[in-house]
Short mmCIF file of C-alpha atoms in Angstrom, two decimals:
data_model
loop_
_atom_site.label_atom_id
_atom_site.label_comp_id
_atom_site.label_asym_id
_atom_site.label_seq_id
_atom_site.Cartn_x
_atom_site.Cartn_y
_atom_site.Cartn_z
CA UNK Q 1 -1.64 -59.83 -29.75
CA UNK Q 2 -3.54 -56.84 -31.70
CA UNK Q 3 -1.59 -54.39 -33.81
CA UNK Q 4 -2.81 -50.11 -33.41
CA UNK Q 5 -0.88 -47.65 -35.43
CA UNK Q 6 -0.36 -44.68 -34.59
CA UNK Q 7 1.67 -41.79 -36.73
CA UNK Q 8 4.81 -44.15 -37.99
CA UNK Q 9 4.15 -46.40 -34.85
CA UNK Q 10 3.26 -49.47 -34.15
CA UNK Q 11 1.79 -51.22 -30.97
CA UNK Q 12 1.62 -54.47 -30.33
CA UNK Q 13 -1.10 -55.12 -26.81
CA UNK Q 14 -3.46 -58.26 -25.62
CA UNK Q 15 -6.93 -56.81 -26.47
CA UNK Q 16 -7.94 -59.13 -23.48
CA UNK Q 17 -6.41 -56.90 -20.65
CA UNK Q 18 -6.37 -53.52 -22.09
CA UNK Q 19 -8.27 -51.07 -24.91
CA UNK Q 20 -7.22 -47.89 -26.49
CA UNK Q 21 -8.19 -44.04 -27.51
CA UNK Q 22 -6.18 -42.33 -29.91
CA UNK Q 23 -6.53 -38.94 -31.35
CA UNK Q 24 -3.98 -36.76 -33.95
CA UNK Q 25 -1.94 -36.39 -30.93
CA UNK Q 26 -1.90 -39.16 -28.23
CA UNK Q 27 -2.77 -42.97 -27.80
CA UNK Q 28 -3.84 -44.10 -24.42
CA UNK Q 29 -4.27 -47.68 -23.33
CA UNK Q 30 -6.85 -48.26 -20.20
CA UNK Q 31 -6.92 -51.56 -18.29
CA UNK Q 32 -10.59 -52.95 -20.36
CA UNK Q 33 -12.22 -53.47 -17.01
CA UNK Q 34 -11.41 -49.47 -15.72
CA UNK Q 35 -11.77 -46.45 -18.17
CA UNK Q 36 -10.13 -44.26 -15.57
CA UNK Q 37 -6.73 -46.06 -15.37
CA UNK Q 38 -4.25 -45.00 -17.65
CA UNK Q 39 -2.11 -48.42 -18.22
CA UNK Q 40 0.44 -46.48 -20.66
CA UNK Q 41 0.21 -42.95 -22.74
CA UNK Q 42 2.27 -42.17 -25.73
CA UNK Q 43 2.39 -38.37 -27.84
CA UNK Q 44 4.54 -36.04 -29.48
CA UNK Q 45 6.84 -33.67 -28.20
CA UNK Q 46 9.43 -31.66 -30.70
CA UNK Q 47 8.91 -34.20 -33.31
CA UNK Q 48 9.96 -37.33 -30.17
CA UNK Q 49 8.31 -39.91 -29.23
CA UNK Q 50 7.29 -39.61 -25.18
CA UNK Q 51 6.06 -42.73 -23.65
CA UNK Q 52 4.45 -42.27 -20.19
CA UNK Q 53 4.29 -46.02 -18.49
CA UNK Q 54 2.22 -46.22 -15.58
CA UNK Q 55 2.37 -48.33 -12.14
CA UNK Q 56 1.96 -52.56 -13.67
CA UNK Q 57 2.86 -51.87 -16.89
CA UNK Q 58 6.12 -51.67 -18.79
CA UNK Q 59 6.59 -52.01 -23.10
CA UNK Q 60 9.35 -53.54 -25.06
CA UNK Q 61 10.92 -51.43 -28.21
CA UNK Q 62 11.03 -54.40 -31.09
CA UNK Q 63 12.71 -52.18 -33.50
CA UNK Q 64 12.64 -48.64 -34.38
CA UNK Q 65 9.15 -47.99 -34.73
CA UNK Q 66 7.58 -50.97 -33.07
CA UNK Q 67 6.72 -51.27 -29.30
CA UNK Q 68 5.28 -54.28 -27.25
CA UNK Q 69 2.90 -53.28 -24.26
CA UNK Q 70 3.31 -55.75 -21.42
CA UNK Q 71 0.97 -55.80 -18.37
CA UNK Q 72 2.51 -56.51 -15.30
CA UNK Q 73 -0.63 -57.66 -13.27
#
């Protein structure tokens, strides 16, 4: 497993299946063989973390500020 931060986040993923894009306000994991399928998209809102899973993927919270990205397929 591979380690991004992002803000006071971490995110644990399998560099195998998927690769990210972050900027100052979002991360966004693709599946590594398709750059135009979102596999799960995290931002801000008021201060809040908002997670957006898509379709084959879910994540696992390990603590407070550390999340585990799980591909489904």
């Amino acid at each position: 497993m591979n380690t991004v931060n992002f803000k006071d986040y971490s995110f644990y993923y399998n560099k195998l299946n998927a690769k990210y894009i972050m900027d100052n306000n979002s991360l966004a994991f693709f599946k590594k063989d398709n750059d135009k399928e979102v596999m799960i998209h995290f931002s801000f809102k008021d201060n809040q973390l908002v997670i957006r899973p898509r379709y084959g993927v879910t994540f696992q919270r390990l603590n407070k500020h550390i999340y585990k990205i799980i591909s489904n397929s």
